[in-house]
Structures are given as structure tokens and as C-alpha cells.
CSV table of C-alpha atoms and ligand atoms in Angstrom, one decimal:
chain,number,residue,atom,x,y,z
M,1,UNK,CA,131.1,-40.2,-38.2
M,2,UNK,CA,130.6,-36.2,-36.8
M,3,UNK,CA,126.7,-36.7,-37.4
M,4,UNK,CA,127.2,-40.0,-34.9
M,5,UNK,CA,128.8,-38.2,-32.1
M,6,UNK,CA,126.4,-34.6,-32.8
M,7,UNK,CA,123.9,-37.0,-31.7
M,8,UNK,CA,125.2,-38.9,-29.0
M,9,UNK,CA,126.4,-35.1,-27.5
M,10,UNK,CA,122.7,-34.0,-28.1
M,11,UNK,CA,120.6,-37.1,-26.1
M,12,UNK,CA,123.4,-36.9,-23.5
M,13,UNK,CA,122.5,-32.8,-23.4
M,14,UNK,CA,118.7,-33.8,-23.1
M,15,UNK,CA,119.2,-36.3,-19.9
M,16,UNK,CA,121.0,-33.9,-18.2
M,17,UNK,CA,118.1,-31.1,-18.8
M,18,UNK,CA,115.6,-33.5,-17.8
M,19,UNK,CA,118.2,-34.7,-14.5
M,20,UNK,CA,117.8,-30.7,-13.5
M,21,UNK,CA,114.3,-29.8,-14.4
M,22,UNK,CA,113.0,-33.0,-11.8
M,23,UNK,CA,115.0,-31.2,-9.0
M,24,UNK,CA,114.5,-27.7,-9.7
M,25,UNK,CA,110.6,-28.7,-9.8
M,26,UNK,CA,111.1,-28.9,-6.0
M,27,UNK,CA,110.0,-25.2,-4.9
M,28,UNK,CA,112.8,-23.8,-2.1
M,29,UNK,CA,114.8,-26.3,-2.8
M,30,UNK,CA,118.2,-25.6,-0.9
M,31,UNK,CA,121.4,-26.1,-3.2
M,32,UNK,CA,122.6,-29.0,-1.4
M,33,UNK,CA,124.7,-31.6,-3.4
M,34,UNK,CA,122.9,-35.2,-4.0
M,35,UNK,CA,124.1,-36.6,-1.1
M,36,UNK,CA,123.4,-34.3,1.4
M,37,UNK,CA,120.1,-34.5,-0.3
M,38,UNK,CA,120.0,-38.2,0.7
M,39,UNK,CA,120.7,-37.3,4.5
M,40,UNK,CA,117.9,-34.3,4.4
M,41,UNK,CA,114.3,-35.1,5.9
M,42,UNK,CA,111.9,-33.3,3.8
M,43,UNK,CA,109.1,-31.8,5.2
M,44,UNK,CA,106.3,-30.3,3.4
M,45,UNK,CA,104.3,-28.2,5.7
M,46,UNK,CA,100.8,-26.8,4.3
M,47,UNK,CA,100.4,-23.5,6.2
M,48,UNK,CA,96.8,-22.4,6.0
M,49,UNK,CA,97.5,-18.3,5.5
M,50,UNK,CA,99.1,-15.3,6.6
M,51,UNK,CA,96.5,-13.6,8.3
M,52,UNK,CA,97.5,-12.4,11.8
M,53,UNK,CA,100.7,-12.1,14.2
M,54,UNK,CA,100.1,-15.1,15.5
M,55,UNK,CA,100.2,-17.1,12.0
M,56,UNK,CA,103.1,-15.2,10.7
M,57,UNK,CA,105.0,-16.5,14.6
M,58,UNK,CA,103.7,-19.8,13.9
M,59,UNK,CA,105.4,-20.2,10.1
M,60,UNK,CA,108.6,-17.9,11.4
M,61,UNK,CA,109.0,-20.8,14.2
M,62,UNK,CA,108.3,-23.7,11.4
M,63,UNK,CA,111.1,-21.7,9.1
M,64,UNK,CA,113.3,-20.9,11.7
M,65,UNK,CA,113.4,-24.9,12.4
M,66,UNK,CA,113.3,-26.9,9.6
M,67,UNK,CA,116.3,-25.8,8.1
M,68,UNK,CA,119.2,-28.1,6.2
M,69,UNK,CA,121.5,-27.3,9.2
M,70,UNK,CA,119.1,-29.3,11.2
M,71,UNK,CA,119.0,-31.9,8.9
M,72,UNK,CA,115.8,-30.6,6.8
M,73,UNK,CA,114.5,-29.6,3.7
M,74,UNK,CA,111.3,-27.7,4.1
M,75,UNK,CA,108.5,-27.4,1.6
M,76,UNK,CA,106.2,-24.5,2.2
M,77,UNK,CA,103.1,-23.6,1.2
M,78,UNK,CA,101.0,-21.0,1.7
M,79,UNK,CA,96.9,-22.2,1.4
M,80,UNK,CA,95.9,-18.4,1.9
M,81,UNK,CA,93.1,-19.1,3.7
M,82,UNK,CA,91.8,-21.8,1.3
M,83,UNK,CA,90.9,-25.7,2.3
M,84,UNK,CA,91.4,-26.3,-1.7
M,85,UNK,CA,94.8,-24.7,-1.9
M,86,UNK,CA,96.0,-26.7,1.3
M,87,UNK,CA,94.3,-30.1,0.2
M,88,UNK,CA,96.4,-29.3,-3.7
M,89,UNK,CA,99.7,-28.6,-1.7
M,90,UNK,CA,99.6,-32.3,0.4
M,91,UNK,CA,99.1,-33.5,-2.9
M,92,UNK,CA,101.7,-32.0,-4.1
M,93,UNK,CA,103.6,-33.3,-1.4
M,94,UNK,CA,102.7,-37.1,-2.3
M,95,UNK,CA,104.1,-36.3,-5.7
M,96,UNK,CA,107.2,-35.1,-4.4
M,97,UNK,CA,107.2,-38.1,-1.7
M,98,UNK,CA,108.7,-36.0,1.1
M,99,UNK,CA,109.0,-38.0,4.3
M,100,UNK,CA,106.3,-36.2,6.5
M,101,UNK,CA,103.5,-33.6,6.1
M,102,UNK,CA,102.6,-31.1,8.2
M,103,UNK,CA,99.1,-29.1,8.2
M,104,UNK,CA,97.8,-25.9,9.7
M,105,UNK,CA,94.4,-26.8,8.6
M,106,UNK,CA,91.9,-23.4,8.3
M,107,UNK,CA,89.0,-25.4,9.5
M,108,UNK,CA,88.1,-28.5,10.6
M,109,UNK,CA,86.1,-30.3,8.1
M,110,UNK,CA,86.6,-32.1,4.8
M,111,UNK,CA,90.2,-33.5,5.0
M,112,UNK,CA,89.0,-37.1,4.7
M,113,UNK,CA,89.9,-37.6,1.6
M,114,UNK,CA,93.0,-36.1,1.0
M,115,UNK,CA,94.6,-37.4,4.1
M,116,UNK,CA,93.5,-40.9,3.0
M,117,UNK,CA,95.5,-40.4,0.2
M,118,UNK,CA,98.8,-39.7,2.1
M,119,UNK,CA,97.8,-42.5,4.5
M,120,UNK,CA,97.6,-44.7,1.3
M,121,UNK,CA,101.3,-43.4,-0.2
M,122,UNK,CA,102.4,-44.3,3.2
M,123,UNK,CA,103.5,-40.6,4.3
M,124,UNK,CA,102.5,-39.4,7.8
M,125,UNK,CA,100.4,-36.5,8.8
M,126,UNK,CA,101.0,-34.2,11.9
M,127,UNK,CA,98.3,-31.6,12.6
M,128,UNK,CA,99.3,-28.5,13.9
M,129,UNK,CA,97.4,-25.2,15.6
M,130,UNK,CA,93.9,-26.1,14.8
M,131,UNK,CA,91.9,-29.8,14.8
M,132,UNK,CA,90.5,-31.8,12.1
M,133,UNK,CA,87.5,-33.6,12.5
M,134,UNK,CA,87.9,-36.9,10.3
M,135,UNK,CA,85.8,-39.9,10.6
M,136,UNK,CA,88.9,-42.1,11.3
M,137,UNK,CA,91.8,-40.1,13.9
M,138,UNK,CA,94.4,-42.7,12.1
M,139,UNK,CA,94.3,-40.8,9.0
M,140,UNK,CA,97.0,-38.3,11.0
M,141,UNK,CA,99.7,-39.5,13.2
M,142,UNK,CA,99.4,-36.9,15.8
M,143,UNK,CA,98.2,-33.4,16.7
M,144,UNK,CA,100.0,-30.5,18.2
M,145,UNK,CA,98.0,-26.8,19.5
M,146,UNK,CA,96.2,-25.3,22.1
M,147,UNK,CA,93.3,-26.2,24.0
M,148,UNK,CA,91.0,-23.2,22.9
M,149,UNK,CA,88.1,-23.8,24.9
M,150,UNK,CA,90.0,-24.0,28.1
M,151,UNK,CA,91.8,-20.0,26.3
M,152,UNK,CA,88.1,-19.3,26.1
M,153,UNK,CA,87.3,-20.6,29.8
M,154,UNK,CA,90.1,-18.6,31.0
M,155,UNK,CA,89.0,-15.6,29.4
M,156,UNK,CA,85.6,-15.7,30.6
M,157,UNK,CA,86.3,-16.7,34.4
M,158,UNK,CA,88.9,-13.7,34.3
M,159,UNK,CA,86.1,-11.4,33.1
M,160,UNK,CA,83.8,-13.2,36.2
M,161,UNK,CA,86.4,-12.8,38.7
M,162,UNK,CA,86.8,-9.2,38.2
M,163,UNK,CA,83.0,-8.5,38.2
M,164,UNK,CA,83.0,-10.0,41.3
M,165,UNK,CA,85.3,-8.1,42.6
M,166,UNK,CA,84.1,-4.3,41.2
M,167,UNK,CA,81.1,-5.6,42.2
M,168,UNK,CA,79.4,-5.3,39.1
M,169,UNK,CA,76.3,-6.8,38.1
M,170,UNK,CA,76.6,-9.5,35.8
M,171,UNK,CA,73.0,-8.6,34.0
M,172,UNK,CA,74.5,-5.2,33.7
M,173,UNK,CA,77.2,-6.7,31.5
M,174,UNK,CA,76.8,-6.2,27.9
M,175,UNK,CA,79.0,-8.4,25.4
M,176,UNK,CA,79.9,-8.6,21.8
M,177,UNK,CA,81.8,-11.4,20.4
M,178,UNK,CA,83.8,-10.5,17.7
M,179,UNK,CA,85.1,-14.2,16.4
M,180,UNK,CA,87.8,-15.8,14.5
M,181,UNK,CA,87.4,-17.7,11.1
M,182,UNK,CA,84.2,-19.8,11.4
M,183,UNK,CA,84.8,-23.3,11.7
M,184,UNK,CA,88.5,-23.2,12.9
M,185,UNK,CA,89.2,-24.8,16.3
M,186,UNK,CA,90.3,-21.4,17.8
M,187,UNK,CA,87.1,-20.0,17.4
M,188,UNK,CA,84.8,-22.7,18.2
M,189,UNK,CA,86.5,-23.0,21.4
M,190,UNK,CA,86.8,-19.6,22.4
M,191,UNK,CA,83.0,-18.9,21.1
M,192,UNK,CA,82.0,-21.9,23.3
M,193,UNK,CA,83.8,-20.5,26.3
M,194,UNK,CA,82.2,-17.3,26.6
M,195,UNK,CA,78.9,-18.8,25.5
M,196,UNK,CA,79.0,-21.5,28.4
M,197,UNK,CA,80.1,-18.3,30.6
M,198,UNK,CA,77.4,-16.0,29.6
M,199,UNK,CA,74.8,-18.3,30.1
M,200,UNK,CA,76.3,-19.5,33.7
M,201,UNK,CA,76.5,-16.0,34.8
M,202,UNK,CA,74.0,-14.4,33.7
M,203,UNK,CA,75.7,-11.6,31.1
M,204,UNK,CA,74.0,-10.4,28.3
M,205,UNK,CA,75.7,-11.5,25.5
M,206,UNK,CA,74.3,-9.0,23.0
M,207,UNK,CA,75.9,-10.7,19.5
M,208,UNK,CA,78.5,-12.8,18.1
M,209,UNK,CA,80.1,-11.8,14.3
M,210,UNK,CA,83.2,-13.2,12.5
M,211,UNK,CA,86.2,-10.6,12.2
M,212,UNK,CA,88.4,-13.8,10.6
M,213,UNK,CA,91.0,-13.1,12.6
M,214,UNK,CA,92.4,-10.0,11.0
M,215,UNK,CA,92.4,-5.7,12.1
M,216,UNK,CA,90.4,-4.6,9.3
M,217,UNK,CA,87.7,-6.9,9.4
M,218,UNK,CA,87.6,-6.3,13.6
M,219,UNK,CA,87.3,-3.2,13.0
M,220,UNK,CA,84.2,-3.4,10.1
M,221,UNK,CA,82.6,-5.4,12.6
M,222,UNK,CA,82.8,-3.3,15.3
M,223,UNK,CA,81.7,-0.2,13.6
M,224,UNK,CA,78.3,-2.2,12.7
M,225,UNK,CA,78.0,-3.5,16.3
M,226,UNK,CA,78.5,0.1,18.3
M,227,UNK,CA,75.8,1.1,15.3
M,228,UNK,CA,73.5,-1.6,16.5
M,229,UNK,CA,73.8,-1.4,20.0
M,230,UNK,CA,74.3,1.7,22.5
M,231,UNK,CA,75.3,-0.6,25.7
M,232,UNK,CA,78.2,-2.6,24.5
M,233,UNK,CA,80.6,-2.4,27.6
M,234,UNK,CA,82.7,-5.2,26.7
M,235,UNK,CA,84.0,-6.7,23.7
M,236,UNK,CA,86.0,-10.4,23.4
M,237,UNK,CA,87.9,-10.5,20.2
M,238,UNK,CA,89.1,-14.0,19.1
M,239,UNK,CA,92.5,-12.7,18.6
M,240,UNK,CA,95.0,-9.8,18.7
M,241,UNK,CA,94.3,-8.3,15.6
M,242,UNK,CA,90.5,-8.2,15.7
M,243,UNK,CA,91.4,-6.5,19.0
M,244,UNK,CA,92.7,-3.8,17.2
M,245,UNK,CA,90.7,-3.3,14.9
M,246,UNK,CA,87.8,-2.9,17.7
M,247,UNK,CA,89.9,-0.3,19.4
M,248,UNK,CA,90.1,1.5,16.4
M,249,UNK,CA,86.7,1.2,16.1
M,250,UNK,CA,85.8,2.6,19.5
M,251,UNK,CA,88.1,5.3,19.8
M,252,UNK,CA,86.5,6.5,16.1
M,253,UNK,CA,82.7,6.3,17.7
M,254,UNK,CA,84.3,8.8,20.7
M,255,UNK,CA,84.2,5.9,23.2
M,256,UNK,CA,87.5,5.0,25.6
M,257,UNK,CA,88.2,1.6,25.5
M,258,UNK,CA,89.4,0.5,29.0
M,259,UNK,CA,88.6,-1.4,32.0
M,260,UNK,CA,86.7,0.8,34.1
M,261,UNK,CA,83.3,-0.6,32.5
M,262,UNK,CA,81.6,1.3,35.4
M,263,UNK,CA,82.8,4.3,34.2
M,264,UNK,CA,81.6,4.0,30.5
M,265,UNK,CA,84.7,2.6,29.0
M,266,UNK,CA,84.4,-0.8,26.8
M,267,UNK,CA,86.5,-3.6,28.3
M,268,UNK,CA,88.6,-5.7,25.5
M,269,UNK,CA,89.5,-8.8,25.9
M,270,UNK,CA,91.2,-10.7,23.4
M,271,UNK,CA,93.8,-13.8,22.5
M,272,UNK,CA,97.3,-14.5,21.4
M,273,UNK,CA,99.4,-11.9,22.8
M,274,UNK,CA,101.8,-12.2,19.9
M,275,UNK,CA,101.2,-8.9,18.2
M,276,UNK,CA,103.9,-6.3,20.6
M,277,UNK,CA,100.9,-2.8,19.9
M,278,UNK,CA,98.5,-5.6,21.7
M,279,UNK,CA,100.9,-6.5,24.2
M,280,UNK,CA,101.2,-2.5,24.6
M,281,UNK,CA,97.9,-1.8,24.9
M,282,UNK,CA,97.8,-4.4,27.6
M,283,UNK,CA,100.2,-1.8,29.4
M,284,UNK,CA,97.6,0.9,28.7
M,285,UNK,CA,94.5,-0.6,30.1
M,286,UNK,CA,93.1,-0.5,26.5
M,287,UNK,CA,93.4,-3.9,26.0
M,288,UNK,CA,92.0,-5.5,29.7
M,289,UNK,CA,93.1,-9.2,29.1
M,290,UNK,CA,94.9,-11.1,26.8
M,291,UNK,CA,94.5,-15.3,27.0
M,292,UNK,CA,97.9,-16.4,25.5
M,293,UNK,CA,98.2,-18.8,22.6
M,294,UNK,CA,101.4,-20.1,22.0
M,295,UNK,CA,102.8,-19.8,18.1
M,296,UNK,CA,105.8,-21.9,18.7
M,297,UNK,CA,105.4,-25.2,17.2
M,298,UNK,CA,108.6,-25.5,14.8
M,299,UNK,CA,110.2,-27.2,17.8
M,300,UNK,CA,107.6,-29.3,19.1
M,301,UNK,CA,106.8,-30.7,15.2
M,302,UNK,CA,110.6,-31.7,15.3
M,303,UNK,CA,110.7,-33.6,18.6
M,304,UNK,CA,107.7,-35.6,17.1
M,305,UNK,CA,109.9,-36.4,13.6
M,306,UNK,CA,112.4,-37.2,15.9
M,307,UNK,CA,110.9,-39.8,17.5
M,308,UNK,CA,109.0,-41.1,14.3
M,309,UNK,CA,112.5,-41.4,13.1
M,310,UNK,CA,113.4,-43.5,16.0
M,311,UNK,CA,110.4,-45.6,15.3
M,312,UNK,CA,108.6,-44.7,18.4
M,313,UNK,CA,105.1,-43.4,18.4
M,314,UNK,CA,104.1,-39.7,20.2
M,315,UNK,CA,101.1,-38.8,21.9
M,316,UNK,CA,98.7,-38.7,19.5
M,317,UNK,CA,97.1,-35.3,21.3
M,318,UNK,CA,99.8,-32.7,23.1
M,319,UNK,CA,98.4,-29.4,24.3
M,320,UNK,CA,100.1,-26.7,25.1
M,321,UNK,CA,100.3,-24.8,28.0
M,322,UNK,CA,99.7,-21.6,28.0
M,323,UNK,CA,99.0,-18.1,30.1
M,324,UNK,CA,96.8,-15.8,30.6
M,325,UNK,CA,98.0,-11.5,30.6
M,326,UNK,CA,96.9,-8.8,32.2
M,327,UNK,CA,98.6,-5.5,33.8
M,328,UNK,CA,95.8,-4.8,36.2
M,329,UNK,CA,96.0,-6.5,39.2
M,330,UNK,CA,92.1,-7.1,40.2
M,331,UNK,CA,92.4,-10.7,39.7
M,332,UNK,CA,95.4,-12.6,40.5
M,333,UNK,CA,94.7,-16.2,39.9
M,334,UNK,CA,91.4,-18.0,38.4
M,335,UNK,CA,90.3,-21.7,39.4
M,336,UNK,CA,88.9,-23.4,35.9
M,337,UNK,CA,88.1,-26.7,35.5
M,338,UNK,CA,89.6,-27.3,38.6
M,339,UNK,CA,93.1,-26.3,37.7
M,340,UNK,CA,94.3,-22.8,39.5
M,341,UNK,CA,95.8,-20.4,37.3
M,342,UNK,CA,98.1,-17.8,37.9
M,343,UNK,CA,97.4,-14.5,36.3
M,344,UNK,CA,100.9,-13.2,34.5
M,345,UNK,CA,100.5,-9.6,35.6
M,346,UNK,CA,103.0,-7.4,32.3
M,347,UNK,CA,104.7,-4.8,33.8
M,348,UNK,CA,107.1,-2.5,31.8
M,349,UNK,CA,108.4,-3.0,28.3
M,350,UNK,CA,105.8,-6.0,26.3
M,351,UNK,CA,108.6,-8.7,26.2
M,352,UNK,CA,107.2,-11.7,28.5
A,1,GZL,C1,95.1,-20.3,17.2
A,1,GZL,C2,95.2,-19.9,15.7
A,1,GZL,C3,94.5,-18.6,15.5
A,1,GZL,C4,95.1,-17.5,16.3
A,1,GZL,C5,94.8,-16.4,15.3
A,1,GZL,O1,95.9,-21.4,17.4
A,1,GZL,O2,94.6,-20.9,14.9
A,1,GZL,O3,94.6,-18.3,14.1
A,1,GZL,O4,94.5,-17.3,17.5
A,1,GZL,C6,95.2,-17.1,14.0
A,1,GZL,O5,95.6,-15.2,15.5
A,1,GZL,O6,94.8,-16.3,13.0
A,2,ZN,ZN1,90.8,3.2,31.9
């Protein structure tokens, strides 16, 4: 009779092991009873990495939203700056049959596959930040980011603008392009906007080099570039922290960097305006001009769920719109693609 019930205590021991190991297989998971669970939208978000200000703003905002207060559970994972690590998470996430996906994807290629898969378990895909290019757009639901080539026309009609107006002569400009991660639809964009600029102008756009987004690689690249070439008088990071990284660079050659390009100084112009010392330097005419990119997509991915939820369908594209910085007041507004744009002149401490 004892053995009987030793064993019925012992398989009733083992099913509620095997209950807890399932949920605690669930990484962040939020202790939450079962039926809150129930009530809780999970989200599984694949961020690509944790490379700059601006990524670190973007997860911060996707956090800071998707919390079980708000009626979430968020799954988070950190692809740190690999396609394969993000393409195991969403699999992950099919496993775990979470009721969306979201994906920072590092680059655009090669998510075919993977995003048929979630299409086939029936979960759906929102992009975020950067594009992918798939041979099908109904293998995501929607995509949420910036418009980098217009950040990159901006940039580059800003830079003509104030040529114009020191009367400088565009041959006499000479331009490095120190870009983001190759491949990702930030630095397509902003490469193609200076390129189409350079060309249309007539700059001399002395050479183009990944810094993949980060200071120390900025700066690596532009201690090889100020090596290689002796008339560098302006250089357009990709992002904030390439741009300081450059500075670093410059000011450890002996060179100012600055916007007075006539009087030897090397003008920096550069994207985000996340990272505050940027944002300071903007203050200091070290850093000339800073094309905004806006990190904050926590709420925008929710008022898409939100209607998902409601059964309705959202734009499948919604840009963002964004500014461009500057504290010196040559140029006040730019006309690109036919749309004028105010200039947002920073004055005082770098909160906008
Ligand atoms: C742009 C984003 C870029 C930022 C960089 O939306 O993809 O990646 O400009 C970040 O700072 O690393
Ligand atoms: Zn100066």
C-alpha cells in the first residue's frame, strides 16, 4: 500500500517539474499568474545589436513599451550583429508561438526563408528601422523606419546650401564617406545621397569606407583616410558614433574639426542625433550638421498590434519624419525633392 502512494506522490512530482520547466523555458518571462498570461500579447522582438546610441534608444523605446502593464510580454533578443543569430531567435519565436514578431534586421538580404516560415505558422512580421528586400513583401505585415536616402538628401543639400552661400567652390570640396554597416538600409541610403550629390555638384568625393556604425571603428577609419589623403576638408559619417570617432581622429592628426572649411578646419557631418557629446559638439561647431533619425519605434510597433488586434490592416510602409540639426545659422531651410525643410537651429543645453 506505502509503495502505491510513493509512486503516485513521485509521477505527480514529475508533472509538476515538467508544468514549470515549459514556462521557465520562456527567457524574461514576467511572473505573472496563468491567467494574466492568457490576457498578455507576447511579442518577440529580434533586435539586430547593441552597437550605437541610436540602437540602444531604439531597444530602450521597444522595452520601455512592451511591458505587462500595457498588456505585453516581451521576448528579446539580441542578434549582435549577426543575420544567423536573428533568423535562430524568429525561430525561436515560432517555437514559443508568441502572437507577433518584430525584427531590426542588420541588412537587407536573405530573410526569405525564415520569414516564410512564420508566414507558414501563421505569426505576423513587422519590420522595424532598416528594410528587407524579400522576393514576396507579403512575407511581413508591415514596415516601420526612416527614409534614409531622403536623411542622406538632406545632408548633402545642407552641405550645398552652405557652399553656396561661403561661396566656396564645389571642386574645391574634398569628401570622405565614412559609412554605416554595409548592406543595411541606413547606409545604402545615406551612401546614395551623397553620391547622387557629389556627382550633381561637382565635389570631389575622395573615398567611401565602412566604420559599422560604431566610435572605434570611425575613428580606425579615419586615421587611414587623413593618412591617405592631405585635402580631406569634410567628412560625412553615417551616424553619431562614427562621428566621434572621426573627431578623435582629427584632433589626434593636429587638425580642428569645424565648419570653417575655408579656414583649414574639416567639416563633420553626420546622423542620428541621439548620442548627447554629438548633440554637444553640435553646440561647438565640431560637429557642422547632424540629419536626425528617429529611435522611437516602441510606440509606433504598438499602434500597429493595436490595430492587428482590431483586425484592421496598417500601412504596409510608414516613414518617419524626421529633422535635420545644426547650431550655425548659414542655412535656414533646404528645398529637397520638392518638400522645404526647416533647419532646427540647437541653441543651449542638447535637449531638442
Ligand atoms: C538607422 C539605424 C542605424 C543608425 C545607427 O535607422 O539603422 O543603425 O543610424 C544604427 O546609429 O547603428
Ligand atoms: Zn570653427
Amino acid at each position: 500500500m506505502i509503495r502505491k502512494s510513493v509512486i503516485i506522490i513521485l509521477i505527480a512530482l514529475l508533472c509538476l517539474m515538467a508544468v514549470r520547466c515549459r514556462s521557465s523555458s520562456l527567457p524574461e518571462q514576467e511572473e505573472e499568474t496563468a491567467e494574466e498570461r492568457e490576457e498578455l500579447i507576447v511579442v518577440g522582438f529580434s533586435q539586430l545589436g547593441a552597437e550605437s546610441d541610436w540602437r540602444s534608444a531604439n531597444t530602450e523605446s521597444m522595452r520601455s513599451t512592451f511591458t505587462a502593464e500595457n498588456g505585453y510580454q516581451l521576448i528579446f533578443e539580441d542578434g549582435q550583429q549577426k543575420q544567423a543569430n536573428q533568423i535562430m531567435a524568429i525561430r525561436t519565436f515560432i517555437q514559443q508561438e508568441v502572437d507577433y514578431i518584430v525584427l531590426a534586421p542588420v541588412t537587407e538580404t536573405g530573410w526569405d526563408t525564415v520569414l516564410q516560415e512564420a508566414k507558414d505558422a501563421g505569426i505576423p512580421v513587422i519590420i522595424v528601422d532598416r528594410m528587407v528586400n524579400v522576393s514576396d513583401d507579403s512575407l511581413f505585415t508591415c514596415w516601420i523606419g526612416s527614409d534614409f536616402e531622403l536623411e542622406g538628401k538632406k545632408a548633402a543639400e545642407w552641405l550645398n546650401q552652405y557652399t553656396l552661400a561661403k561661396g566656396l567652390n564645389p571642386s574645391d570640396l574634398h569628401i570622405v564617406n565614412i559609412q554605416g554597416t554595409i548592406g543595411a538600409s541606413a547606409q545604402i541610403g545615406r551612401t546614395k545621397g551623397l553620391a547622387d550629390a557629389a556627382r550633381a555638384n561637382g565635389w570631389d568625393l575622395l573615398a567611401e569606407a565602412t566604420g559599422d556604425f560604431t566610435q572605434a571603428k570611425g575613428k580606425e577609419v579615419m586615421e587611414s583616410l587623413l593618412k591617405k589623403y592631405s585635402n580631406i576638408n569634410v567628412v560625412y559619417c553615417e551616424n553619431d558614433n562614427e562621428a566621434l570617432g572621426a573627431i578623435e581622429a582629427i584632433e589626434a592628426a593636429g587638425k580642428r574639426a569645424g565648419s570653417d572649411i575655408a579656414g583649414g578646419e574639416i567639416m563633420v557631418i553626420s546622423f542620428d542625433g541621439v548620442n548627447k557629446e554629438a548633440l554637444g559638439y553640435v553646440l561647438e561647431d565640431k560637429i557642422t550638421c547632424i540629419a536626425e533619425c528617429n529611435p522611437l519605434h516602441g510606440p509606433r510597433v504598438r499602434t500597429v498590434i493595436e490595430l492587428l488586434e482590431e483586425g484592421k490592416q496598417p500601412d504596409k510602409f510608414s516613414y518617419v519624419s524626421e529633422k535635420i540639426f545644426s547650431a550655425d545659422e548659414t542655412v535656414m531651410t533646404l528645398m529637397v525633392d520638392g518638400t522645404e525643410c526647416q533647419v532646427t537651429i540647437l541653441t543651449g543645453n542638447p535637449s531638442y
